[in-house]
Amino acid sequence: FFATDECGVTRSCVGTIIITDTEAPIIFEAPQEVLVPCNAVTEQIFEEWLSTQGGAEAIDGCWGEDISWTTNPVNPQLNCAGGAQAIVVEFIATDGCGNSSSVTGIFNTKLPPNTINVSGNIKREDSEAVANVQIGIAGGTTGVPDMDYTTEDGNYGIPEMEYEDNLSVVPYKNNDLLNGVSTHDLVLLHRHILNIDQLDSPYKLIAADINNNGEISTLDAVYLRRMILYIDEELPENTSWRFVASDYIFPNPSNPFEQSFPEVQSLSGAEDEVADFIAVKIGDLNLDAVTNNLMAVEDRKNLETLNLQIKDQDLKAGNTYQIDFKAQNFEQINGFQFTLNFDPEALAFVHIESGDLDHFGVQNYGLTKLDQGAITFSWNGHEKVDLKMEEVIFSLHLSAKADVRLSEILSLSSEYTKAEAYQADKLMNINLSFEQEELVRASNELQLYQNQPNPWKETTTIGFNLPEEGAVKLVIYDVTGRMLFSDKDNYAQGYNQIVLNRSDIAGELPTGILYYRIITDRGSFSSKMILID
């Protein structure tokens, strides 16, 4: 320091300023508390935890990260022999000036885990195994869920699972909504609601509770039909499968909703736990859902066929047409369902009009697939129904966008809603044929009509007219004249049909042009058809 007077005389002195760091390091990352079982590697984990301050980190304004760490107690001891323990360690951070701050960490040990083996089987009430059911374990705290899926025989197993209190087995399956669901189930549901035929098991009653509100009503029938028609593609407040603990006994089997039934099973901690369940497919009241790949494939080869018929005609662009759907053998029919396909480039849907079939209305068809050229149908009666051949089931009103032949752009299939019918509860195939203009000819003429559809792939219908009752032989042969198939049967006077299923014919039919002939006592006629793959 320099001091100068008015005469210019200067004198000086020296002083010392000492700057001292009195701020302790700031610990910005706390130690990690750990929980490990007492086993062979616990000591190594403990030493590593101590050497890294349990993950704690600190910084100092003067010393940066040049900080030393100590512990209190200076030499913490791990002793698994005494059982589970919590070792509390104070980690002390000190800078170069001796300023310190500290934080506490806890190293928890626990006894070796109690491991259990969980297994079980899931099957339907008729003992059919249910595959691909997800088996989850709920209530754990480890964050790593134990899970398995049932095999084709319905079994599952989770070995050596770490047991904790309040664990339970939870089965889950929520796919394949329409597996086993058809209009036949609607027939059974309506009979139950009307108290005609009661569903005979608590599991079928659960399957009938479509909206999962604990009761069965016409609202469930509405939801079920909307599923079949592809109007709704998910269930309201429900999953497609539900599961009931197999050892549960319903207090009142005729009302399984009277008390809550167990859909999970708690684990007790025993070394080998078994948790079996009865599976319920929602909407499947006649137990025809496919539950595994080991089940036999449904054989429809020898089923009778409900034959729907419409008049074939040439359509002109810009005109609107009414297509009347009739049936040749609508006798004792409980219900039917199918997908009606059309070419949306050639036809535009206008509306559907009810006919002579009771209880057929807007609730019996779905229009959600119109853009794909498909209309879904589902109808069932409260009782078995007969219709005469001239009576109309329903009328389809269409507008033509192009000049086309109706039979070339309209067909019946199982693309969305499966094509089938029910006659006095007996399953039937269902077929759509086109009445040709020649059918108006006198009944005393022998006539053979073009097969429908043509070209065909799996099934086609051959129509013919007989002047009198008699035997008819059908022969199919290739372009070289080699006979591929023949069949003979008696038919009534008038119009008749032969439904030809490719799968019924022994040997492989060649694709391409084939010829078919009917042979009678009054003569024979031939025509050609096209078979495609």
Short mmCIF file of C-alpha atoms in Angstrom, two decimals:
data_model
loop_
_atom_site.label_atom_id
_atom_site.label_comp_id
_atom_site.label_asym_id
_atom_site.label_seq_id
_atom_site.Cartn_x
_atom_site.Cartn_y
_atom_site.Cartn_z
CA PHE A 1 0.00 0.00 0.00
CA PHE A 2 1.50 3.49 -0.93
CA ALA A 3 0.74 6.79 0.89
CA THR A 4 1.87 10.22 -0.60
CA ASP A 5 1.60 13.65 1.15
CA GLU A 6 1.16 17.12 -0.44
CA CYS A 7 4.93 17.57 -0.63
CA GLY A 8 5.27 14.49 -2.70
CA VAL A 9 6.77 12.33 0.03
CA THR A 10 5.73 8.68 -0.29
CA ARG A 11 5.96 5.86 2.14
CA SER A 12 4.69 2.25 1.81
CA CYS A 13 3.72 -0.82 3.84
CA VAL A 14 2.77 -4.41 3.05
CA GLY A 15 -0.32 -6.42 4.19
CA THR A 16 -1.41 -10.04 3.43
CA ILE A 17 -4.99 -11.14 2.45
CA ILE A 18 -5.68 -14.86 3.10
CA ILE A 19 -8.62 -16.35 1.03
CA THR A 20 -10.01 -19.45 2.71
CA ASP A 21 -12.48 -22.07 1.23
CA THR A 22 -15.14 -22.65 3.88
CA GLU A 23 -17.83 -24.19 1.58
CA ALA A 24 -18.29 -27.95 1.77
CA PRO A 25 -18.67 -30.02 -1.43
CA ILE A 26 -22.18 -30.23 -2.85
CA ILE A 27 -23.46 -33.82 -3.12
CA PHE A 28 -25.74 -33.78 -6.18
CA GLU A 29 -26.30 -37.53 -6.59
CA ALA A 30 -27.53 -39.57 -3.62
CA PRO A 31 -26.41 -43.16 -3.01
CA GLN A 32 -28.49 -45.92 -4.52
CA GLU A 33 -30.28 -48.08 -2.07
CA VAL A 34 -30.00 -51.72 -3.10
CA LEU A 35 -31.75 -54.92 -2.18
CA VAL A 36 -29.91 -58.18 -2.84
CA PRO A 37 -30.32 -61.73 -1.57
CA CYS A 38 -27.66 -63.19 0.66
CA ASN A 39 -25.70 -65.49 -1.62
CA ALA A 40 -22.19 -66.09 -2.88
CA VAL A 41 -21.92 -62.82 -4.82
CA THR A 42 -23.44 -60.49 -2.21
CA GLU A 43 -20.01 -59.67 -0.70
CA GLN A 44 -18.69 -58.61 -4.10
CA ILE A 45 -21.76 -56.44 -4.71
CA PHE A 46 -21.32 -54.85 -1.27
CA GLU A 47 -17.62 -54.04 -1.83
CA GLU A 48 -18.38 -52.47 -5.20
CA TRP A 49 -21.18 -50.42 -3.64
CA LEU A 50 -18.82 -49.09 -0.98
CA SER A 51 -16.00 -48.32 -3.42
CA THR A 52 -18.29 -46.18 -5.57
CA GLN A 53 -20.01 -44.42 -2.65
CA GLY A 54 -23.15 -46.28 -3.59
CA GLY A 55 -23.30 -44.17 -6.73
CA ALA A 56 -23.17 -40.82 -4.89
CA GLU A 57 -21.47 -37.90 -6.69
CA ALA A 58 -20.30 -34.47 -5.47
CA ILE A 59 -18.65 -31.28 -6.78
CA ASP A 60 -16.81 -28.40 -5.09
CA GLY A 61 -16.47 -24.77 -6.21
CA CYS A 62 -12.74 -24.58 -5.45
CA TRP A 63 -11.65 -28.13 -5.93
CA GLY A 64 -13.88 -29.21 -8.78
CA GLU A 65 -14.21 -32.97 -8.67
CA ASP A 66 -10.98 -33.41 -6.69
CA ILE A 67 -12.86 -34.72 -3.69
CA SER A 68 -12.01 -37.56 -1.33
CA TRP A 69 -14.58 -39.95 0.09
CA THR A 70 -14.66 -41.77 3.40
CA THR A 71 -17.26 -43.83 5.16
CA ASN A 72 -18.74 -43.95 8.64
CA PRO A 73 -18.35 -46.51 10.04
CA VAL A 74 -14.90 -46.65 8.53
CA ASN A 75 -15.13 -50.38 7.85
CA PRO A 76 -18.80 -51.43 7.46
CA GLN A 77 -19.28 -55.16 7.81
CA LEU A 78 -21.63 -57.45 5.87
CA ASN A 79 -22.90 -60.49 7.75
CA CYS A 80 -25.38 -62.63 5.86
CA ALA A 81 -25.13 -65.36 8.45
CA GLY A 82 -27.37 -63.30 10.70
CA GLY A 83 -30.17 -63.19 8.16
CA ALA A 84 -31.59 -60.21 6.39
CA GLN A 85 -30.10 -56.86 7.45
CA ALA A 86 -29.97 -53.20 6.48
CA ILE A 87 -26.45 -51.69 6.59
CA VAL A 88 -26.59 -47.90 6.97
CA VAL A 89 -23.44 -46.18 5.69
CA GLU A 90 -22.62 -42.47 5.86
CA PHE A 91 -20.60 -41.41 2.82
CA ILE A 92 -18.46 -38.32 3.58
CA ALA A 93 -17.15 -36.06 0.80
CA THR A 94 -14.14 -33.82 1.74
CA ASP A 95 -12.43 -31.13 -0.36
CA GLY A 96 -8.78 -30.04 -0.20
CA CYS A 97 -9.52 -27.50 2.51
CA GLY A 98 -11.02 -30.08 4.81
CA ASN A 99 -14.63 -29.01 4.24
CA SER A 100 -16.98 -32.00 4.40
CA SER A 101 -20.57 -32.92 3.63
CA SER A 102 -22.22 -36.31 3.95
CA VAL A 103 -25.12 -38.42 2.78
CA THR A 104 -26.54 -41.74 3.97
CA GLY A 105 -27.03 -44.87 1.89
CA ILE A 106 -28.62 -48.20 2.82
CA PHE A 107 -27.48 -51.61 1.65
CA ASN A 108 -30.33 -54.10 2.23
CA THR A 109 -29.91 -57.83 2.23
CA LYS A 110 -32.64 -60.45 2.24
CA LEU A 111 -32.84 -64.18 2.67
CA PRO A 112 -32.52 -66.35 -0.46
CA PRO A 113 -35.75 -66.19 -2.47
CA ASN A 114 -38.47 -68.79 -2.07
CA THR A 115 -38.85 -70.20 -5.59
CA ILE A 116 -41.98 -72.06 -6.65
CA ASN A 117 -43.11 -73.97 -9.72
CA VAL A 118 -46.42 -72.83 -11.18
CA SER A 119 -48.27 -74.99 -13.69
CA GLY A 120 -51.78 -75.76 -14.81
CA ASN A 121 -54.16 -76.61 -17.60
CA ILE A 122 -56.84 -74.61 -19.37
CA LYS A 123 -59.71 -76.39 -21.08
CA ARG A 124 -63.28 -75.76 -22.11
CA GLU A 125 -66.21 -77.26 -20.20
CA ASP A 126 -66.27 -80.12 -22.74
CA SER A 127 -62.58 -80.84 -21.92
CA GLU A 128 -61.23 -79.42 -25.20
CA ALA A 129 -57.77 -77.91 -24.51
CA VAL A 130 -57.40 -74.19 -25.18
CA ALA A 131 -54.07 -73.13 -26.71
CA ASN A 132 -52.31 -69.76 -26.81
CA VAL A 133 -53.77 -68.42 -23.58
CA GLN A 134 -51.43 -65.87 -22.00
CA ILE A 135 -50.64 -66.76 -18.39
CA GLY A 136 -49.48 -63.80 -16.31
CA ILE A 137 -48.43 -63.47 -12.67
CA ALA A 138 -49.92 -60.38 -11.03
CA GLY A 139 -48.94 -58.64 -7.81
CA GLY A 140 -45.12 -58.91 -8.00
CA THR A 141 -42.71 -56.08 -7.18
CA THR A 142 -39.65 -57.20 -9.13
CA GLY A 143 -40.75 -55.39 -12.30
CA VAL A 144 -40.04 -58.47 -14.43
CA PRO A 145 -43.34 -60.29 -15.02
CA ASP A 146 -43.37 -64.07 -15.17
CA MET A 147 -45.42 -65.22 -18.15
CA ASP A 148 -46.17 -68.25 -20.30
CA TYR A 149 -48.62 -69.39 -22.99
CA THR A 150 -50.65 -72.59 -23.02
CA THR A 151 -49.60 -75.26 -25.49
CA GLU A 152 -51.87 -77.17 -27.89
CA ASP A 153 -52.83 -79.51 -25.04
CA GLY A 154 -53.78 -76.56 -22.81
CA ASN A 155 -50.83 -76.89 -20.42
CA TYR A 156 -48.54 -74.14 -19.15
CA GLY A 157 -45.64 -73.96 -16.71
CA ILE A 158 -43.51 -71.29 -15.02
CA PRO A 159 -40.64 -73.03 -13.19
CA GLU A 160 -38.54 -71.61 -10.36
CA MET A 161 -40.48 -68.40 -10.05
CA GLU A 162 -39.56 -66.14 -7.14
CA TYR A 163 -42.44 -66.09 -4.72
CA GLU A 164 -43.80 -62.97 -3.07
CA ASP A 165 -46.93 -62.38 -1.03
CA ASN A 166 -50.18 -61.60 -2.85
CA LEU A 167 -49.25 -63.19 -6.19
CA SER A 168 -51.98 -64.58 -8.45
CA VAL A 169 -52.25 -66.40 -11.78
CA VAL A 170 -54.13 -64.40 -14.44
CA PRO A 171 -55.11 -66.01 -17.79
CA TYR A 172 -55.86 -63.71 -20.73
CA LYS A 173 -56.97 -64.17 -24.33
CA ASN A 174 -58.71 -61.49 -26.37
CA ASN A 175 -58.48 -62.32 -30.06
CA ASP A 176 -60.34 -64.27 -32.75
CA LEU A 177 -63.64 -62.60 -31.86
CA LEU A 178 -65.87 -64.68 -34.17
CA ASN A 179 -64.26 -68.05 -33.46
CA GLY A 180 -67.25 -70.32 -32.75
CA VAL A 181 -69.74 -67.45 -33.06
CA SER A 182 -72.58 -67.75 -35.58
CA THR A 183 -76.29 -67.16 -36.05
CA HIS A 184 -76.86 -70.62 -34.55
CA ASP A 185 -75.69 -69.12 -31.24
CA LEU A 186 -78.31 -66.40 -31.71
CA VAL A 187 -80.94 -69.12 -32.13
CA LEU A 188 -79.86 -70.65 -28.81
CA LEU A 189 -79.67 -67.25 -27.11
CA HIS A 190 -83.17 -66.24 -28.20
CA ARG A 191 -84.58 -69.58 -27.04
CA HIS A 192 -83.00 -69.02 -23.64
CA ILE A 193 -84.34 -65.47 -23.37
CA LEU A 194 -87.84 -66.63 -24.39
CA ASN A 195 -87.61 -69.53 -21.89
CA ILE A 196 -88.06 -72.11 -24.65
CA ASP A 197 -84.78 -73.97 -24.10
CA GLN A 198 -82.56 -72.87 -21.23
CA LEU A 199 -78.77 -72.89 -21.59
CA ASP A 200 -77.65 -75.88 -19.56
CA SER A 201 -74.41 -74.79 -17.87
CA PRO A 202 -73.10 -71.77 -15.96
CA TYR A 203 -70.26 -71.46 -18.49
CA LYS A 204 -72.68 -71.13 -21.42
CA LEU A 205 -74.56 -68.49 -19.45
CA ILE A 206 -71.30 -66.56 -19.00
CA ALA A 207 -70.70 -66.94 -22.75
CA ALA A 208 -74.17 -65.48 -23.40
CA ASP A 209 -73.44 -62.34 -21.34
CA ILE A 210 -72.01 -60.52 -24.34
CA ASN A 211 -71.80 -57.05 -22.76
CA ASN A 212 -70.53 -58.36 -19.39
CA ASN A 213 -73.22 -56.72 -17.26
CA GLY A 214 -74.08 -59.80 -15.21
CA GLU A 215 -77.40 -60.59 -16.89
CA ILE A 216 -78.68 -62.06 -20.16
CA SER A 217 -81.14 -60.02 -22.23
CA THR A 218 -82.11 -59.09 -25.77
CA LEU A 219 -79.37 -56.47 -25.63
CA ASP A 220 -76.85 -59.31 -25.63
CA ALA A 221 -78.54 -60.69 -28.77
CA VAL A 222 -78.24 -57.27 -30.41
CA TYR A 223 -74.52 -57.09 -29.65
CA LEU A 224 -73.96 -60.68 -30.80
CA ARG A 225 -75.66 -60.09 -34.15
CA ARG A 226 -73.69 -56.89 -34.69
CA MET A 227 -70.51 -58.94 -34.20
CA ILE A 228 -71.66 -61.54 -36.74
CA LEU A 229 -72.52 -58.82 -39.26
CA TYR A 230 -69.13 -57.10 -38.79
CA ILE A 231 -70.85 -53.93 -37.59
CA ASP A 232 -68.90 -54.16 -34.32
CA GLU A 233 -65.44 -55.69 -34.36
CA GLU A 234 -64.81 -55.61 -30.62
CA LEU A 235 -66.85 -56.53 -27.57
CA PRO A 236 -68.51 -53.94 -25.32
CA GLU A 237 -66.86 -54.06 -21.88
CA ASN A 238 -65.73 -57.65 -22.39
CA THR A 239 -62.94 -59.85 -23.72
CA SER A 240 -63.43 -62.61 -26.27
CA TRP A 241 -62.43 -65.25 -23.68
CA ARG A 242 -63.06 -65.48 -19.96
CA PHE A 243 -61.66 -67.98 -17.48
CA VAL A 244 -63.08 -69.48 -14.30
CA ALA A 245 -61.01 -71.29 -11.65
CA SER A 246 -61.70 -74.97 -12.33
CA ASP A 247 -62.23 -75.88 -8.68
CA TYR A 248 -64.90 -73.22 -8.21
CA ILE A 249 -68.39 -74.52 -7.51
CA PHE A 250 -71.17 -72.13 -8.50
CA PRO A 251 -73.62 -71.68 -5.60
CA ASN A 252 -76.42 -71.30 -8.15
CA PRO A 253 -75.43 -72.83 -11.53
CA SER A 254 -78.53 -71.39 -13.18
CA ASN A 255 -77.31 -67.88 -12.30
CA PRO A 256 -73.49 -67.71 -12.26
CA PHE A 257 -73.69 -63.93 -11.79
CA GLU A 258 -75.33 -64.22 -8.36
CA GLN A 259 -71.86 -64.04 -6.82
CA SER A 260 -68.54 -62.99 -8.30
CA PHE A 261 -66.72 -66.03 -9.64
CA PRO A 262 -62.90 -66.25 -9.49
CA GLU A 263 -61.16 -65.38 -12.77
CA VAL A 264 -57.68 -65.45 -11.13
CA GLN A 265 -56.10 -67.85 -8.65
CA SER A 266 -53.96 -66.77 -5.70
CA LEU A 267 -50.63 -68.47 -4.99
CA SER A 268 -49.89 -69.77 -1.50
CA GLY A 269 -46.11 -70.16 -1.73
CA ALA A 270 -46.07 -73.95 -1.88
CA GLU A 271 -43.19 -75.45 -3.80
CA ASP A 272 -45.49 -76.75 -6.58
CA GLU A 273 -48.55 -74.64 -7.32
CA VAL A 274 -51.30 -75.83 -9.70
CA ALA A 275 -53.84 -73.38 -11.12
CA ASP A 276 -56.36 -74.85 -13.61
CA PHE A 277 -59.09 -72.90 -15.38
CA ILE A 278 -62.26 -73.51 -17.41
CA ALA A 279 -62.21 -71.36 -20.56
CA VAL A 280 -65.35 -69.62 -21.86
CA LYS A 281 -65.51 -68.28 -25.42
CA ILE A 282 -67.88 -65.32 -25.37
CA GLY A 283 -70.77 -65.81 -27.81
CA ASP A 284 -70.07 -69.52 -28.42
CA LEU A 285 -73.13 -71.22 -26.94
CA ASN A 286 -72.85 -74.53 -28.82
CA LEU A 287 -69.12 -75.11 -28.13
CA ASP A 288 -67.95 -75.21 -31.75
CA ALA A 289 -65.04 -72.77 -31.40
CA VAL A 290 -61.69 -74.13 -32.55
CA THR A 291 -59.55 -74.11 -29.41
CA ASN A 292 -56.36 -75.81 -30.62
CA ASN A 293 -54.71 -77.19 -33.75
CA LEU A 294 -55.31 -80.76 -32.61
CA MET A 295 -59.07 -80.55 -33.07
CA ALA A 296 -60.63 -82.32 -36.04
CA VAL A 297 -61.44 -80.09 -39.02
CA GLU A 298 -65.15 -79.61 -39.54
CA ASP A 299 -66.40 -81.76 -42.43
CA ARG A 300 -69.16 -80.12 -44.46
CA LYS A 301 -69.02 -82.38 -47.49
CA ASN A 302 -72.22 -84.33 -46.82
CA LEU A 303 -74.36 -81.50 -45.47
CA GLU A 304 -77.64 -80.63 -47.09
CA THR A 305 -77.82 -77.25 -48.83
CA LEU A 306 -80.28 -74.38 -48.51
CA ASN A 307 -80.61 -73.14 -52.09
CA LEU A 308 -81.26 -69.42 -52.48
CA GLN A 309 -82.27 -68.37 -55.96
CA ILE A 310 -82.52 -65.14 -57.92
CA LYS A 311 -83.36 -64.43 -61.55
CA ASP A 312 -80.37 -63.84 -63.75
CA GLN A 313 -80.63 -60.87 -66.07
CA ASP A 314 -78.71 -58.34 -68.11
CA LEU A 315 -78.27 -55.01 -66.32
CA LYS A 316 -78.02 -51.68 -68.10
CA ALA A 317 -75.94 -48.80 -66.77
CA GLY A 318 -78.01 -46.13 -65.06
CA ASN A 319 -80.96 -48.39 -64.26
CA THR A 320 -82.08 -49.56 -60.82
CA TYR A 321 -83.14 -53.17 -60.24
CA GLN A 322 -85.01 -55.12 -57.61
CA ILE A 323 -83.46 -58.54 -57.03
CA ASP A 324 -85.84 -60.91 -55.21
CA PHE A 325 -84.18 -63.63 -53.16
CA LYS A 326 -86.23 -66.83 -52.88
CA ALA A 327 -85.49 -70.37 -51.76
CA GLN A 328 -86.39 -73.72 -53.26
CA ASN A 329 -86.24 -75.61 -49.97
CA PHE A 330 -86.86 -73.15 -47.14
CA GLU A 331 -88.29 -75.77 -44.80
CA GLN A 332 -87.94 -75.88 -40.98
CA ILE A 333 -85.23 -73.21 -41.14
CA ASN A 334 -84.06 -71.73 -37.81
CA GLY A 335 -81.64 -69.24 -39.31
CA PHE A 336 -79.00 -68.46 -41.90
CA GLN A 337 -76.01 -66.21 -42.44
CA PHE A 338 -73.68 -65.38 -45.33
CA THR A 339 -71.70 -62.69 -47.10
CA LEU A 340 -73.13 -61.36 -50.37
CA ASN A 341 -70.38 -60.14 -52.69
CA PHE A 342 -70.79 -57.76 -55.60
CA ASP A 343 -68.55 -55.77 -57.90
CA PRO A 344 -68.58 -52.18 -56.56
CA GLU A 345 -67.28 -50.97 -59.91
CA ALA A 346 -70.37 -52.33 -61.64
CA LEU A 347 -73.09 -52.06 -58.98
CA ALA A 348 -74.14 -49.52 -56.36
CA PHE A 349 -76.16 -50.53 -53.30
CA VAL A 350 -79.51 -48.74 -52.95
CA HIS A 351 -81.43 -50.49 -50.15
CA ILE A 352 -82.81 -53.81 -48.90
CA GLU A 353 -86.52 -54.44 -48.65
CA SER A 354 -88.13 -56.99 -46.34
CA GLY A 355 -90.15 -59.77 -47.93
CA ASP A 356 -92.28 -62.62 -46.65
CA LEU A 357 -89.81 -63.76 -44.00
CA ASP A 358 -90.94 -62.76 -40.49
CA HIS A 359 -88.66 -60.66 -38.30
CA PHE A 360 -86.32 -59.75 -41.18
CA GLY A 361 -85.31 -56.09 -41.13
CA VAL A 362 -82.42 -53.64 -40.91
CA GLN A 363 -81.06 -55.55 -37.90
CA ASN A 364 -80.35 -58.56 -40.13
CA TYR A 365 -77.77 -57.12 -42.50
CA GLY A 366 -74.56 -55.13 -42.20
CA LEU A 367 -73.31 -52.45 -44.56
CA THR A 368 -69.90 -51.70 -43.06
CA LYS A 369 -68.11 -53.56 -45.90
CA LEU A 370 -69.90 -51.89 -48.82
CA ASP A 371 -66.65 -50.30 -50.00
CA GLN A 372 -65.22 -53.82 -50.35
CA GLY A 373 -68.30 -54.96 -52.28
CA ALA A 374 -69.80 -57.04 -49.46
CA ILE A 375 -73.05 -57.11 -47.48
CA THR A 376 -73.29 -59.36 -44.42
CA PHE A 377 -76.53 -61.17 -43.50
CA SER A 378 -77.71 -62.89 -40.31
CA TRP A 379 -81.29 -63.96 -39.58
CA ASN A 380 -82.89 -66.34 -37.12
CA GLY A 381 -86.47 -67.08 -36.22
CA HIS A 382 -87.95 -67.75 -32.82
CA GLU A 383 -89.38 -70.96 -34.28
CA LYS A 384 -88.68 -73.11 -37.34
CA VAL A 385 -89.95 -71.39 -40.48
CA ASP A 386 -91.26 -72.63 -43.84
CA LEU A 387 -91.48 -70.50 -47.00
CA LYS A 388 -93.02 -71.41 -50.31
CA MET A 389 -90.87 -71.28 -53.44
CA GLU A 390 -92.66 -68.17 -54.72
CA GLU A 391 -92.28 -66.28 -51.43
CA VAL A 392 -89.57 -63.63 -51.21
CA ILE A 393 -87.05 -63.74 -48.37
CA PHE A 394 -85.84 -60.20 -49.07
CA SER A 395 -85.29 -57.92 -52.05
CA LEU A 396 -81.99 -56.25 -52.87
CA HIS A 397 -82.22 -52.95 -54.76
CA LEU A 398 -79.16 -52.16 -56.85
CA SER A 399 -78.16 -49.53 -59.38
CA ALA A 400 -76.08 -50.61 -62.37
CA LYS A 401 -72.93 -48.62 -63.15
CA ALA A 402 -72.16 -50.66 -66.27
CA ASP A 403 -73.80 -53.06 -68.71
CA VAL A 404 -73.26 -56.44 -67.04
CA ARG A 405 -74.81 -59.84 -66.47
CA LEU A 406 -76.02 -60.17 -62.86
CA SER A 407 -74.59 -63.68 -62.39
CA GLU A 408 -71.12 -62.41 -63.33
CA ILE A 409 -70.88 -59.82 -60.56
CA LEU A 410 -72.98 -61.16 -57.66
CA SER A 411 -72.08 -64.16 -55.51
CA LEU A 412 -72.48 -65.67 -52.05
CA SER A 413 -69.42 -66.45 -49.89
CA SER A 414 -67.95 -66.72 -46.39
CA GLU A 415 -65.55 -63.80 -46.87
CA TYR A 416 -66.73 -62.06 -43.70
CA THR A 417 -69.81 -63.73 -42.23
CA LYS A 418 -69.56 -67.49 -42.82
CA ALA A 419 -72.14 -68.94 -45.21
CA GLU A 420 -74.32 -71.51 -43.43
CA ALA A 421 -77.92 -72.25 -42.50
CA TYR A 422 -79.71 -74.19 -39.75
CA GLN A 423 -82.60 -76.58 -40.36
CA ALA A 424 -84.22 -77.74 -37.14
CA ASP A 425 -80.82 -77.07 -35.47
CA LYS A 426 -79.02 -79.12 -38.13
CA LEU A 427 -76.16 -77.35 -39.90
CA MET A 428 -76.57 -76.81 -43.65
CA ASN A 429 -74.53 -75.33 -46.45
CA ILE A 430 -76.09 -72.39 -48.27
CA ASN A 431 -75.85 -71.72 -51.98
CA LEU A 432 -76.94 -68.98 -54.39
CA SER A 433 -78.09 -69.99 -57.86
CA PHE A 434 -79.31 -67.92 -60.78
CA GLU A 435 -82.57 -68.79 -62.49
CA GLN A 436 -82.00 -68.58 -66.22
CA GLU A 437 -84.50 -67.12 -68.63
CA GLU A 438 -85.02 -70.55 -70.17
CA LEU A 439 -86.77 -71.70 -66.97
CA VAL A 440 -89.96 -70.08 -68.18
CA ARG A 441 -90.23 -72.69 -70.88
CA ALA A 442 -92.84 -75.40 -70.64
CA SER A 443 -92.18 -78.06 -68.04
CA ASN A 444 -92.42 -80.79 -70.69
CA GLU A 445 -89.04 -79.85 -72.15
CA LEU A 446 -85.70 -81.31 -71.08
CA GLN A 447 -83.30 -78.44 -70.42
CA LEU A 448 -79.75 -78.08 -69.11
CA TYR A 449 -78.65 -74.69 -67.80
CA GLN A 450 -75.29 -73.03 -67.40
CA ASN A 451 -73.57 -73.87 -64.12
CA GLN A 452 -73.38 -71.06 -61.56
CA PRO A 453 -70.95 -69.62 -60.73
CA ASN A 454 -68.83 -70.03 -63.82
CA PRO A 455 -65.84 -69.95 -63.69
CA TRP A 456 -65.86 -71.84 -60.38
CA LYS A 457 -63.28 -72.86 -57.82
CA GLU A 458 -64.71 -74.95 -54.98
CA THR A 459 -68.48 -75.28 -55.55
CA THR A 460 -70.81 -74.81 -58.49
CA THR A 461 -74.49 -75.55 -59.14
CA ILE A 462 -75.83 -77.26 -62.29
CA GLY A 463 -79.51 -76.66 -62.97
CA PHE A 464 -81.74 -78.71 -65.26
CA ASN A 465 -85.42 -79.19 -66.06
CA LEU A 466 -87.12 -82.60 -66.31
CA PRO A 467 -90.40 -83.13 -68.15
CA GLU A 468 -91.17 -85.98 -65.77
CA GLU A 469 -89.69 -87.68 -62.73
CA GLY A 470 -86.82 -89.99 -63.53
CA ALA A 471 -83.16 -90.92 -63.30
CA VAL A 472 -80.49 -88.43 -64.35
CA LYS A 473 -76.84 -89.24 -64.86
CA LEU A 474 -74.29 -86.40 -64.64
CA VAL A 475 -70.98 -86.92 -66.41
CA ILE A 476 -67.97 -84.58 -66.40
CA TYR A 477 -65.13 -85.03 -68.88
CA ASP A 478 -62.11 -83.08 -70.14
CA VAL A 479 -61.42 -81.64 -73.59
CA THR A 480 -60.02 -85.01 -74.77
CA GLY A 481 -63.26 -86.79 -73.88
CA ARG A 482 -61.81 -88.59 -70.86
CA MET A 483 -64.49 -89.09 -68.18
CA LEU A 484 -63.52 -87.49 -64.86
CA PHE A 485 -66.68 -87.93 -62.80
CA SER A 486 -70.14 -89.49 -63.00
CA ASP A 487 -73.10 -89.71 -60.67
CA LYS A 488 -76.67 -90.96 -61.06
CA ASP A 489 -79.76 -90.21 -58.99
CA ASN A 490 -83.53 -89.80 -59.27
CA TYR A 491 -85.03 -86.31 -59.56
CA ALA A 492 -88.53 -84.85 -59.50
CA GLN A 493 -90.38 -83.33 -62.44
CA GLY A 494 -89.54 -79.70 -63.07
CA TYR A 495 -86.48 -77.70 -62.13
CA ASN A 496 -83.69 -79.48 -60.23
CA GLN A 497 -80.14 -78.68 -59.16
CA ILE A 498 -76.95 -80.62 -58.57
CA VAL A 499 -74.48 -78.91 -56.24
CA LEU A 500 -71.01 -79.99 -57.28
CA ASN A 501 -68.29 -79.76 -54.62
CA ARG A 502 -64.75 -80.09 -55.89
CA SER A 503 -63.71 -81.78 -52.65
CA ASP A 504 -66.29 -84.55 -53.20
CA ILE A 505 -64.75 -85.66 -56.48
CA ALA A 506 -62.19 -88.44 -56.26
CA GLY A 507 -59.00 -87.55 -58.09
CA GLU A 508 -57.73 -84.18 -59.22
CA LEU A 509 -59.83 -82.20 -61.67
CA PRO A 510 -57.74 -80.34 -64.25
CA THR A 511 -58.23 -76.60 -64.35
CA GLY A 512 -59.47 -74.96 -67.52
CA ILE A 513 -62.37 -75.95 -69.77
CA LEU A 514 -64.42 -79.01 -68.74
CA TYR A 515 -67.63 -80.41 -70.23
CA TYR A 516 -70.66 -81.67 -68.35
CA ARG A 517 -73.59 -83.74 -69.66
CA ILE A 518 -76.89 -84.92 -68.23
CA ILE A 519 -78.25 -88.18 -69.60
CA THR A 520 -81.92 -89.18 -69.20
CA ASP A 521 -84.44 -91.50 -70.84
CA ARG A 522 -85.65 -88.46 -72.82
CA GLY A 523 -82.23 -87.59 -74.20
CA SER A 524 -79.10 -85.75 -73.14
CA PHE A 525 -77.63 -82.26 -73.14
CA SER A 526 -74.07 -80.97 -72.76
CA SER A 527 -72.46 -77.70 -71.82
CA LYS A 528 -69.04 -76.48 -70.77
CA MET A 529 -67.67 -74.96 -67.60
CA ILE A 530 -64.39 -73.40 -66.47
CA LEU A 531 -62.54 -74.59 -63.37
CA ILE A 532 -59.96 -72.27 -61.78
CA ASP A 533 -57.55 -72.36 -58.83
#
